[in-house]
Structure formats: structure tokens, C-alpha cells
CSV table of C-alpha atoms in Angstrom, one decimal:
chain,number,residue,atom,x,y,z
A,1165,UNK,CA,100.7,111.7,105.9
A,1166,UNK,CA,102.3,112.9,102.7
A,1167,UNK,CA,101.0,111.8,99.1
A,1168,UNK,CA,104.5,110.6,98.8
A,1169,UNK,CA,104.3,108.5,101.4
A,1170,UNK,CA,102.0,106.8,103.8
A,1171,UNK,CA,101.4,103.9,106.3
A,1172,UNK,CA,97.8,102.7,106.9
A,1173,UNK,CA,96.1,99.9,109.7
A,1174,UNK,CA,93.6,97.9,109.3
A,1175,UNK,CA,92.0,95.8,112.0
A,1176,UNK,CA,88.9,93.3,112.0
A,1177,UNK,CA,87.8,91.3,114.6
A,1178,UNK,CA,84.8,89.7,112.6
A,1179,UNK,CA,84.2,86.0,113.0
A,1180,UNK,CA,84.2,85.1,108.8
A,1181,UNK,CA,87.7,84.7,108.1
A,1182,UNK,CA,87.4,86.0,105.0
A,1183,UNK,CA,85.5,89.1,106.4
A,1184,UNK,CA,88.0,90.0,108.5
A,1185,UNK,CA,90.5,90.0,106.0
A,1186,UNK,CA,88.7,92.7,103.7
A,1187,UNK,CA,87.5,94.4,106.1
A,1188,UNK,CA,91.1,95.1,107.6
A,1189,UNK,CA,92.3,95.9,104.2
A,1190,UNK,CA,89.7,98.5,103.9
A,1191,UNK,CA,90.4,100.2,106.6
A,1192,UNK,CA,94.3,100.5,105.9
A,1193,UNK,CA,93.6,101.7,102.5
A,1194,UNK,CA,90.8,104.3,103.2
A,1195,UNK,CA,90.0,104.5,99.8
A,1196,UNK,CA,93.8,105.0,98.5
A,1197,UNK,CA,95.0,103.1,95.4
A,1198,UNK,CA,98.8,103.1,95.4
A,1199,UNK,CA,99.7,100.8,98.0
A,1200,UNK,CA,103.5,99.4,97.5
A,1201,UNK,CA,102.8,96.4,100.6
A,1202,UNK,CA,100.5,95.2,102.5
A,1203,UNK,CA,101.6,93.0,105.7
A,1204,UNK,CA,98.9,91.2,107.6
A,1205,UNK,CA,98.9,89.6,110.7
A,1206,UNK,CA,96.4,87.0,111.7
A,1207,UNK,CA,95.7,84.7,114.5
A,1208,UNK,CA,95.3,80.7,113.7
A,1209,UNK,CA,92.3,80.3,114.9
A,1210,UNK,CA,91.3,81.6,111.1
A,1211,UNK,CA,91.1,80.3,107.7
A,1212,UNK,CA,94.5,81.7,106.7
A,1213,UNK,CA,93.7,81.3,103.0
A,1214,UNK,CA,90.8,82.4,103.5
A,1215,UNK,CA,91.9,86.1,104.9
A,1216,UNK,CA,94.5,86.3,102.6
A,1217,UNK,CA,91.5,85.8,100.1
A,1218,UNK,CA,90.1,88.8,101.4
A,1219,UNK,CA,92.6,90.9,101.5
A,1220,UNK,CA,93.0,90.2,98.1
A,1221,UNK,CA,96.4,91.7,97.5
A,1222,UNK,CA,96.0,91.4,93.1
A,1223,UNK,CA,99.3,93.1,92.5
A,1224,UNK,CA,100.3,94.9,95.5
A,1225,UNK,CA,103.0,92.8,97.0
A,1226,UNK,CA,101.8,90.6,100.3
A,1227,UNK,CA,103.8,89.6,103.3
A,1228,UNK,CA,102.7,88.1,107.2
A,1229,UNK,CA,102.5,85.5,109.0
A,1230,UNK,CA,100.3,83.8,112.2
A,1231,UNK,CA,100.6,85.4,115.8
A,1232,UNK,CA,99.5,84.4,119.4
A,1233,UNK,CA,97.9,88.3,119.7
A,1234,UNK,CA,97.7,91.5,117.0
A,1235,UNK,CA,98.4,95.0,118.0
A,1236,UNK,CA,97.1,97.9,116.7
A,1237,UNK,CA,96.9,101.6,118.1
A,1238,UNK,CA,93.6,101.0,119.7
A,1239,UNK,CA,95.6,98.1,122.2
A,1240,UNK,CA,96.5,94.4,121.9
A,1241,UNK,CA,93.9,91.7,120.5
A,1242,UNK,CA,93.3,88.0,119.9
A,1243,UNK,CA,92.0,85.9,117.1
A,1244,UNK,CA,91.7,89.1,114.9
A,1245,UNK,CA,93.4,89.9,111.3
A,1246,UNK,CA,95.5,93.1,111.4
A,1247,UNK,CA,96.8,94.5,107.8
A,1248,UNK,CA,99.4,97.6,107.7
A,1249,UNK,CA,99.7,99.3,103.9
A,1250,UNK,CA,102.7,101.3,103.1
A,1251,UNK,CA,101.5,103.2,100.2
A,1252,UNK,CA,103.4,105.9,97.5
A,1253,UNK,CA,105.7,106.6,95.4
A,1254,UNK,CA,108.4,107.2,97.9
A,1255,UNK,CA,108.4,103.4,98.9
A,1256,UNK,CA,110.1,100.7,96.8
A,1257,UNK,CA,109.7,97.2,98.0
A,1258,UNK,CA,111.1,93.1,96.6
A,1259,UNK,CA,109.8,90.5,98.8
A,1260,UNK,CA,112.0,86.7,98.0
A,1261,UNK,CA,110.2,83.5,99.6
A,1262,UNK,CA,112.7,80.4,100.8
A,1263,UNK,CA,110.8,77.2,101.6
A,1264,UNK,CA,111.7,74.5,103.4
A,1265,UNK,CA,113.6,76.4,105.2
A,1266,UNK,CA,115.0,74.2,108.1
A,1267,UNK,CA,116.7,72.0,105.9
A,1268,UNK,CA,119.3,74.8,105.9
A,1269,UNK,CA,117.9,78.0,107.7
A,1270,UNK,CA,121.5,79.8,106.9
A,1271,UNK,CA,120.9,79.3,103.2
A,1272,UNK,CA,117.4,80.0,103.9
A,1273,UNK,CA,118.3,83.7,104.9
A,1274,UNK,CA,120.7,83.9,102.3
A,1275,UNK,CA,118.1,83.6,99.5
A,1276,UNK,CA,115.4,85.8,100.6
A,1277,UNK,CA,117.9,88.4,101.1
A,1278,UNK,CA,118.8,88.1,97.4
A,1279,UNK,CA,115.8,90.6,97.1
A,1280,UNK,CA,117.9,93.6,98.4
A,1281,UNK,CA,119.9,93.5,95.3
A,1282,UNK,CA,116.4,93.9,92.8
A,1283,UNK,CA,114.7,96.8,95.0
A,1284,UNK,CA,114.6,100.0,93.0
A,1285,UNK,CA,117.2,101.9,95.0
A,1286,UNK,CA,116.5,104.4,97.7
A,1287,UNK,CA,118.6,106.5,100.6
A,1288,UNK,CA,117.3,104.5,103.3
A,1289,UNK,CA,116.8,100.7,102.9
A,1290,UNK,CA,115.8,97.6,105.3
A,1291,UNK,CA,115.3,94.1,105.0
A,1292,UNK,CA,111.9,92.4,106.5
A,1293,UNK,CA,112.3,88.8,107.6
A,1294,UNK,CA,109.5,86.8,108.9
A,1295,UNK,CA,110.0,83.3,109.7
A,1296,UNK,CA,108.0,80.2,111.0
A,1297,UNK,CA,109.3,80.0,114.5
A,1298,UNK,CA,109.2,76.3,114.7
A,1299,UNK,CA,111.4,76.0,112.4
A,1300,UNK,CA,115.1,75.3,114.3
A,1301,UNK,CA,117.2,78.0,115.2
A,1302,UNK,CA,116.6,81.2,113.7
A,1303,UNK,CA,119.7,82.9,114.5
A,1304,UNK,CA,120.9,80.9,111.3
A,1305,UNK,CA,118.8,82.8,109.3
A,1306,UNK,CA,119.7,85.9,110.6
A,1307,UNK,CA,123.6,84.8,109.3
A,1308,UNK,CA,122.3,83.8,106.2
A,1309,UNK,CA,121.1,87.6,105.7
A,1310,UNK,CA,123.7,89.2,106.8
A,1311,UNK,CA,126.3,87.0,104.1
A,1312,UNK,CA,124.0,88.4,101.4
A,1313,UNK,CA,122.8,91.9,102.5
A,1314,UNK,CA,125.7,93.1,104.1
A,1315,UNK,CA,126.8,95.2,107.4
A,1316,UNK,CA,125.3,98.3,105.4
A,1317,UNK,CA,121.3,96.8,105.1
A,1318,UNK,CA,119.8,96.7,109.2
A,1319,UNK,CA,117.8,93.8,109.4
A,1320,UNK,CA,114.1,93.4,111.3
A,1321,UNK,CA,111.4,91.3,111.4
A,1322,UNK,CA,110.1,88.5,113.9
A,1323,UNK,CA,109.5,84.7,114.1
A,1324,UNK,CA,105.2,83.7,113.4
A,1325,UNK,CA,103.7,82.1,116.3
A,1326,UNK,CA,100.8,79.8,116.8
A,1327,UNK,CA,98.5,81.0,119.8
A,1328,UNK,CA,100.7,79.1,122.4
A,1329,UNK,CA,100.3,75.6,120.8
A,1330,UNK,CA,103.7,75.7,119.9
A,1331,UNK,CA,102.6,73.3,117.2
A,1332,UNK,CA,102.4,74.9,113.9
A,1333,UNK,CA,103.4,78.2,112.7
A,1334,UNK,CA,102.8,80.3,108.9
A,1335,UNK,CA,104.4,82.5,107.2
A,1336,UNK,CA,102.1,84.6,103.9
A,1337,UNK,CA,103.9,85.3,100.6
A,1338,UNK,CA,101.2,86.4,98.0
A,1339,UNK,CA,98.0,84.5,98.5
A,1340,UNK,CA,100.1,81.6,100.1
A,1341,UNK,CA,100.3,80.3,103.5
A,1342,UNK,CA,103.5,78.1,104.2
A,1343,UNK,CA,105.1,76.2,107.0
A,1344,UNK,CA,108.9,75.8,107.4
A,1345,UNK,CA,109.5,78.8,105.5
A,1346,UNK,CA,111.4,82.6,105.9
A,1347,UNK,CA,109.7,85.8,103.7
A,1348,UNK,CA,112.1,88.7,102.8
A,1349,UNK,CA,110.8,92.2,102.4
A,1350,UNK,CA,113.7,94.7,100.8
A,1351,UNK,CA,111.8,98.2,101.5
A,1352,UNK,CA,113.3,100.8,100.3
A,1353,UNK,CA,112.0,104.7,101.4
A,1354,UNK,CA,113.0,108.3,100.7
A,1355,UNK,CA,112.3,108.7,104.4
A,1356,UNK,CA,114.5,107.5,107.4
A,1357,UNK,CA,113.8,104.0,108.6
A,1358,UNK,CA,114.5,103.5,112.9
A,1359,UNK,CA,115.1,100.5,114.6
A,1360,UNK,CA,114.4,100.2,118.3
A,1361,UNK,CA,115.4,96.9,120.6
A,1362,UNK,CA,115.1,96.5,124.3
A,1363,UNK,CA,113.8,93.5,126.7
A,1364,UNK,CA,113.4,95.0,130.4
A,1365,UNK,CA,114.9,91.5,131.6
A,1366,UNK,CA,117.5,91.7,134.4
A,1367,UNK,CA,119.8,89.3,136.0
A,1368,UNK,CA,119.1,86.9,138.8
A,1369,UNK,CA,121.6,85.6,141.3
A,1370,UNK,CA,124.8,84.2,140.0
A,1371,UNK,CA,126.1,82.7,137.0
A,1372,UNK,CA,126.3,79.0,135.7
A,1373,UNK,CA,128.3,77.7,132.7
A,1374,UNK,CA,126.6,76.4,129.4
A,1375,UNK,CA,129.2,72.5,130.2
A,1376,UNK,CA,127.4,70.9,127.4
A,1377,UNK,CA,125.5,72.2,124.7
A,1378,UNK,CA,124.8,71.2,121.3
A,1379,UNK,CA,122.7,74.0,118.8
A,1380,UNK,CA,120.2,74.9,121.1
A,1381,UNK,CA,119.8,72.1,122.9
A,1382,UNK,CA,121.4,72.6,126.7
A,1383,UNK,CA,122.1,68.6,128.5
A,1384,UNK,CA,124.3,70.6,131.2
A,1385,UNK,CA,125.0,73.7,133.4
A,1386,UNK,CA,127.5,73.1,135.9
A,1387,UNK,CA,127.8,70.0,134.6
A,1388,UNK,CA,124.6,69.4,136.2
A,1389,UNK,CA,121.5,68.3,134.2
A,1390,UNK,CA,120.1,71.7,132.3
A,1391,UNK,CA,116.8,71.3,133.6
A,1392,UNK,CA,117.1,70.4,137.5
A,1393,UNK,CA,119.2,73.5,137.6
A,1394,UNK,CA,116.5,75.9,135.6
A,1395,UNK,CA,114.1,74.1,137.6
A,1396,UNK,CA,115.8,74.7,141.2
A,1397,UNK,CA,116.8,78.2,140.5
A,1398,UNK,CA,113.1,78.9,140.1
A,1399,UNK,CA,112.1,77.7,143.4
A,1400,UNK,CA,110.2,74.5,141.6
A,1401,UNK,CA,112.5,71.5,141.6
A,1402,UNK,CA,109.4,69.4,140.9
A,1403,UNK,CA,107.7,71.3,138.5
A,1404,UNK,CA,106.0,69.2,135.5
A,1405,UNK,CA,106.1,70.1,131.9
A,1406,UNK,CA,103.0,72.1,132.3
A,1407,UNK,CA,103.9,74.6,135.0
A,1408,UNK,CA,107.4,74.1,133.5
A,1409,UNK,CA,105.8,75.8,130.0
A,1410,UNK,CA,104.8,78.7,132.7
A,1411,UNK,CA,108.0,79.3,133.6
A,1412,UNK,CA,109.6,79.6,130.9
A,1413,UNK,CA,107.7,82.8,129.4
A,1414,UNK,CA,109.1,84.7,132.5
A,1415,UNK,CA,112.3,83.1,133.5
A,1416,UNK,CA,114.6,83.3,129.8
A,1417,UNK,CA,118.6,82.6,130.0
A,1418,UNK,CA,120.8,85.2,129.3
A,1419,UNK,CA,123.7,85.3,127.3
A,1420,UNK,CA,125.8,88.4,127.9
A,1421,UNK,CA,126.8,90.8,124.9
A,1422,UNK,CA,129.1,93.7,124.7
A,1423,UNK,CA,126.6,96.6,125.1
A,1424,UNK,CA,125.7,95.0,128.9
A,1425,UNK,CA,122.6,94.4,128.1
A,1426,UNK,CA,122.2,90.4,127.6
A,1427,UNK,CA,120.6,88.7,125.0
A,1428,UNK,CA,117.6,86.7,126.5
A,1429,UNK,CA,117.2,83.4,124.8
A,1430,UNK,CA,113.6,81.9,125.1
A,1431,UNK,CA,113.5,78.3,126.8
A,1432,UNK,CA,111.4,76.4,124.4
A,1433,UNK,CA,110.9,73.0,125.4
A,1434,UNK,CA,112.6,70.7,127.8
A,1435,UNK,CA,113.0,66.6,127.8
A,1436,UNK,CA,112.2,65.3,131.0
A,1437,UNK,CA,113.9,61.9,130.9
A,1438,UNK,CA,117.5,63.3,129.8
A,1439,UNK,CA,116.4,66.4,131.8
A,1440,UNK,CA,117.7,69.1,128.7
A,1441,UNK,CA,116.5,72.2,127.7
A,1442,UNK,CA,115.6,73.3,124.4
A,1443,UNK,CA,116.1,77.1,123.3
A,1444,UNK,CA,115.1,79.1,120.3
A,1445,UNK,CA,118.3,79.4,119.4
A,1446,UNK,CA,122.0,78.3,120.1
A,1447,UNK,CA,123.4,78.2,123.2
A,1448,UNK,CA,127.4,77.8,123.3
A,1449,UNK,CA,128.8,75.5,124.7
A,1450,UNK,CA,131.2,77.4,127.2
A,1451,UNK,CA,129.4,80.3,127.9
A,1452,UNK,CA,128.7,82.1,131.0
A,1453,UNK,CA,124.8,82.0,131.7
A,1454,UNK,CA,122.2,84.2,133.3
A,1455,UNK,CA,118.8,83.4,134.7
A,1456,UNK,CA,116.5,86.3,133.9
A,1457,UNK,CA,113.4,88.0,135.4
A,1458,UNK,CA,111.3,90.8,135.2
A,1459,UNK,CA,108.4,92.7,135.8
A,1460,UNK,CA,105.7,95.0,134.9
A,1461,UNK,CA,108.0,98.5,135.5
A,1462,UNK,CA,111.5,97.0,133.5
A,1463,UNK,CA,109.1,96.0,130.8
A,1464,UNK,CA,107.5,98.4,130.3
A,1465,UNK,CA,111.0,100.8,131.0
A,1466,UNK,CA,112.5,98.6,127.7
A,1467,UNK,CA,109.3,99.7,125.6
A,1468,UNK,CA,109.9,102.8,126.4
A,1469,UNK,CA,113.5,102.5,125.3
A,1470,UNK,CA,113.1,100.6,122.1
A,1471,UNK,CA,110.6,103.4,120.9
A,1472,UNK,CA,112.8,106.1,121.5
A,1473,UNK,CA,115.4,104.4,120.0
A,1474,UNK,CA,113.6,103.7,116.8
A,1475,UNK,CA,112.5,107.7,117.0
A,1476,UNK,CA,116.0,109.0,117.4
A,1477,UNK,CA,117.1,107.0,114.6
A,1478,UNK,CA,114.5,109.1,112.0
A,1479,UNK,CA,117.0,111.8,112.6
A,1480,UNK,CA,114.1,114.5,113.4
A,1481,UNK,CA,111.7,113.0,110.6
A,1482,UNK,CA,108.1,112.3,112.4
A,1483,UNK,CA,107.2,108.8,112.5
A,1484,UNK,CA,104.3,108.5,109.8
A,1485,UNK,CA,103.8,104.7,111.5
A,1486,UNK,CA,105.5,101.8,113.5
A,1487,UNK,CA,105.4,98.0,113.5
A,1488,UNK,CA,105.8,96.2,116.4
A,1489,UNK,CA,107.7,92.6,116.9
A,1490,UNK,CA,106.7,92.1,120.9
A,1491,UNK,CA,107.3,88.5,122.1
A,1492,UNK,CA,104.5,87.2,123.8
A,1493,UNK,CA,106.9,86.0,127.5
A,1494,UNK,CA,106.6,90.0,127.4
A,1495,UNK,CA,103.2,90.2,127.2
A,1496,UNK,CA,102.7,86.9,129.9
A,1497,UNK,CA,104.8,89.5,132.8
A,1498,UNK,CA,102.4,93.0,131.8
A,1499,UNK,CA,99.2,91.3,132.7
A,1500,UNK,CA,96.4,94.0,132.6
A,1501,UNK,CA,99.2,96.3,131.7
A,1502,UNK,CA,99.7,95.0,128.0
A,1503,UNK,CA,97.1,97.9,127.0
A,1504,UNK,CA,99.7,100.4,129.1
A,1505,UNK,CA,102.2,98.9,126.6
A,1506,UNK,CA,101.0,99.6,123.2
A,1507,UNK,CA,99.4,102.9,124.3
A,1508,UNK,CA,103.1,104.0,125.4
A,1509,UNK,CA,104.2,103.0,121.6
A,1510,UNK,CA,102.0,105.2,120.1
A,1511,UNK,CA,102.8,108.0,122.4
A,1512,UNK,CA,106.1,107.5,122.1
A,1513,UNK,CA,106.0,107.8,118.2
A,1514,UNK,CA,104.2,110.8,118.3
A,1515,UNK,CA,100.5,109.0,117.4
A,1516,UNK,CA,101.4,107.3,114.4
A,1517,UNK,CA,99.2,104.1,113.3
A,1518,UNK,CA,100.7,101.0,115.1
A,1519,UNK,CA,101.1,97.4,113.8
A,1520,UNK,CA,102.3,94.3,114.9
A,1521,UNK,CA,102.2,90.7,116.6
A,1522,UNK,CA,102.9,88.6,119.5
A,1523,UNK,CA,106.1,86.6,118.4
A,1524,UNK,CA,108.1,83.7,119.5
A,1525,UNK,CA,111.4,85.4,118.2
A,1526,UNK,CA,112.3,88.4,117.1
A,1527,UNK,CA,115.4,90.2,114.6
A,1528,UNK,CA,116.8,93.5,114.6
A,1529,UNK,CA,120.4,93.7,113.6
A,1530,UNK,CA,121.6,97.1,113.5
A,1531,UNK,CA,125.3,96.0,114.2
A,1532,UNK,CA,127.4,93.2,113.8
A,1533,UNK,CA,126.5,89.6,112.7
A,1534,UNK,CA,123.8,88.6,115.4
A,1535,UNK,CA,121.0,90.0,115.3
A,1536,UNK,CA,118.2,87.2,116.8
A,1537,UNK,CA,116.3,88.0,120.0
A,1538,UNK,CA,113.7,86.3,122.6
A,1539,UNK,CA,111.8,87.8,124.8
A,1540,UNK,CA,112.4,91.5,123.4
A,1541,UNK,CA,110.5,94.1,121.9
A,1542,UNK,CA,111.6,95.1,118.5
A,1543,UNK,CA,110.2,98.1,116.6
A,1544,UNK,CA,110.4,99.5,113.1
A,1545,UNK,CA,109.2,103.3,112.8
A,1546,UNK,CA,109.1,104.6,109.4
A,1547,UNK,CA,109.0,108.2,108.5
């Protein structure tokens, strides 16, 4: 680390929610005073005001959000606060709060990205979005973004989850905790910023075609009924919604995309009388259609990938620290091997301090308008 410059993590698994929360800021400032952010990551299970309360942010700007599972360099956790601190004077940061985001999610993105235009200006610049990811479909807010920061500003971030209850989901802005809302973090840095995106997910068997689909709701494939065809091509024609819900964190669609890798698109929910499923995001009506599967050595293959990605991008500059958006289907195919998987990000980026969460959605838009991912690992390395 560089008095310039510097990235700290913090973790605490300690019961008092408030505890945890100054405890992990502790440990990601080690005693220094000139932290430009602090982002925290906490399961549900806590008194969210309660840890922002002890990370106690006073003037340092404050961004996060709930997870279903924290990372840190020493492996993947539950019901524990994580806090990362980017800290100098080579760091400028704006963070932009939109709330109740899904009566208009594009508008949504729009206004938090307004913060790119006040950031002090720097060589290399990003834009943070964290979103609650029950909030409708978040590719909107990815478009929203874009209208505002431009093709020129890459865009990162990942959608707050809820331990698998799939019931409520918070984002942190200051010493708030909000539903239906999206945070924007403009950072700007001296240093190179990297983005890094693979899934590990690979096609399985043949096509069908999206016949009706409205948003991200799916009533047909083949004009067939959505959910007997997911359903059959998984072997479980009579599966209920419970071993249904099992499926789904291993079996995403695919939507296929111009690089040949396919975007995998996270079955959310399905209604069992009109027999539909519900996505993360929007499904086109028209579209060819992949089921997807994986397994332990693709996964793990893609988080080798998006790490060296992410590193390449640093142009030679050492990684001084990564965060980690790593949805949590990824995490439901590794098993035991999860602690494989954030080892291999650490070595990957050369040791540096590792932060992050177990999404239900993540961004990274390097290129182009889209930019909204399931089932994917998404990194940021900052140098």
C-alpha cells in the first residue's frame, strides 16, 4: 500500500450487531484516518442500523447493502459484517441515493449516476451501483446509468440479497438502511480500475424460443407453458415449488450475446397455476433460449477468468485490493469448494485484501448498453 492510496478489510463475526460493525471498521482502518469510503456488507440476520451504528462512518462517505454470505480473504462467511475502506488522497468518491426505485428503476439509475458529474475528476473513473434485488428488473437500472454516465464510465456493482428468503432486501446510504432503493458510488482513482466477468455456465441440449414473454415474466417456450418445459428439461416434471427453488440456483436460462458467451438469467420465481416463470430480468419475447448447467471445474474455470481479466485491465499496476460481486447459484454448485474459490481470487490478484457478497444480480458493463448479469462472478480490482 501507498500513502496515496490504500484499500483495507474488515471482518467481524461477533453476535452484537453493533460489535460487529466497529469491530470490522477497525480492522479496515488499522489505525489510518483518511478514508475516502467505506462499503460494508452485512447479513440480515443483524440489526442493520445497528452495524451501520458501529461503523459509524461521521463523514467518510458510506455505501452497502444485505447479502446471503460475505467474503473476505480469509474465505466465504455467513451472518457476519464485512467493511472495505478505500483510503487517500488518490481516491475521489460522490455517492447519489434513488429511493423508491421500482416505480421507475430506469429513472432510478439515471439519478444516482448524476454523481459522476460532481466527482473531483481523475484518469480512471467507475460507477458503483448497488441495488435491492427485489426490486423488478434490474437491467433497467443498468440503462438508466448508462443514459447519464455514458459509454466512457464502466459500470459495477451487484443486486443485495436476503439470506435466501427472497423476501426483503437493503441497500446502506450513510447511516440509512432502505428497501426499493439503488446507491451510486462515482470513484474516481489515480490508479487503474479492472473489471473482470465470467459465469462457468455452459449450454444444455437444444434450444427453445422465448413464444411469450412479457418483462421478465416467461408464460411460454415453444409455445408450451414456461414452467413444464424448465421443469421437464430438468428431469423433474413434477417438481413442487420447493425443490423447484433448488433448481433454479443451478439450472439458469441463457440468452446468447455476441462474445459466445451467454448471458445467464436467474429464474426467480415461478406460478404454478398459469405454470410461468419469473426472471431477474427481461426475457424477450422472440428469443432463442438456453438451459444452463455447470459444475465445480467451469466455475471455478470462470473465477479464474474474471480475475485475470480484472488484472489485465490494471495495465501492469499491482492490485492494491478487489471486491467481489459472486451470486450465490455459484456458490449452491462449488459446495465445499467455495473456500477453493475465494482463495483463487486472492491468488489471482496477487494477495491483495478481498471484499464482497453473495448476490442475487450482478453489473459490470464494460461495453455497450447491457451490462446486468445472473449467476456470474463480477470483480473490481483496484490498483
Amino acid at each position: 500500500m501507498t500513502s496515496a492510496r490504500w484499500v483495507g478489510v474488515g471482518r467481524s463475526a461477533a453476535a452484537d450487531s453493533g460489535t460487529a460493525g466497529a469491530v470490522a471498521r477497525a480492522d479496515a482502518l488499522s489505525g489510518r484516518a483518511d478514508a475516502r469510503l467505506l462499503i460494508v456488507f452485512a447479513s440480515p440476520d443483524h440489526d442493520l442500523e445497528a452495524v451501520l451504528a458501529g461503523v459509524a462512518p461521521g463523514d467518510v462517505p458510506l455505501v452497502g447493502c444485505s447479502s446471503v454470505g460475505e467474503i473476505t480473504s480469509h474465505g466465504p462467511a455467513e451472518r457476519s459484517v464485512v467493511v472495505l475502506a478505500l483510503g487517500g488522497p488518490a481516491f475521489s468518491v460522490c455517492t447519489r441515493v434513488a429511493t423508491d426505485a421500482s416505480s421507475d428503476l430506469r429513472a432510478a439509475g439515471a439519478d444516482v449516476a448524476r454523481c459522476v458529474g460532481t466527482v473531483a475528476d481523475r484518469p480512471h473513473r467507475t460507477l458503483l451501483l448497488l441495488s435491492d434485488g427485489l426490486s423488478g428488473n434490474q437491467q433497467e437500472i443498468v440503462r438508466g446509468a448508462y443514459d447519464v454516465a455514458g459509454a466512457a464510465i464502466p459500470l459495477v456493482g451487484g443486486c443485495a440479497s436476503d439470506d435466501l428468503a427472497r423476501k426483503r432486501t437493503f441497500v446502506f446510504h450513510g447511516g440509512r438502511v432502505l428497501r426499493d432503493a439503488v446507491v451510486g458510488v462515482a470513484l474516481g482513482s489515480d490508479a487503474p480500475l479492472g473489471i473482470g466477468v465470467q459465469h462457468g455456465w455452459r449450454r444444455a441440449g437444444d434450444p427453445v424460443l422465448v413464444t411469450r414473454a412479457v418483462g421478465n415474466r416467461v408464460y411460454t417456450l415453444d409455445d408450451r407453458p414456461a414452467l413444464d418445459v424448465y421443469l421437464e428439461r430438468q428431469g423433474a416434471p413434477d417438481a413442487g415449488p420447493d425443490e423447484f427453488t433448488r433448481l433454479t440456483l443451478t439450472h439458469p436460462l441463457g440468452l446468447g450475446r455476441r462474445s459466445g458467451e451467454d448471458y445467464a438469467r436467474f429464474v426467480r420465481g415461478a406460478d404454478f397455476e398459469e405454470r410461468s416463470l419469473e426472471c431477474v430480468a427481461a426475457v424477450p419475447q422472440g428469443a432463442l433460449a438456453w438451459f444452463l448447467e455447470g459444475d465445480v471445474e467451469s466455475v471455478l474455470a470462470a473465477t479464474d477468468g474474471a480475475c485475470e481479466q480484472a488484472v489485465s485491465a490494471l495495465g501492469g499496476a499491482e492490485p492494491l485490493g478487489v471486491i467481489a460481486f459472486d451470486c450465490i447459484a455459484r456458490r449452491s454448485v462449488l459446495g465445499p469448494a467455495v473456500e477453493e474459490e475465494v482463495a483463487r481470487i486472492g491468488a489471482v490478484c496477487g494477495g491483495a485484501p478481498v471484499a464482497g457478497f453473495y448476490t442475487y444480480g450482478e453489473i459490470a458493463r464494460t461495453r455497450g448498453v447491457s451490462g446486468f448479469h445472473n449467476q456470474t462472478l463480477v470483480v473490481l480490482a483496484v490498483a
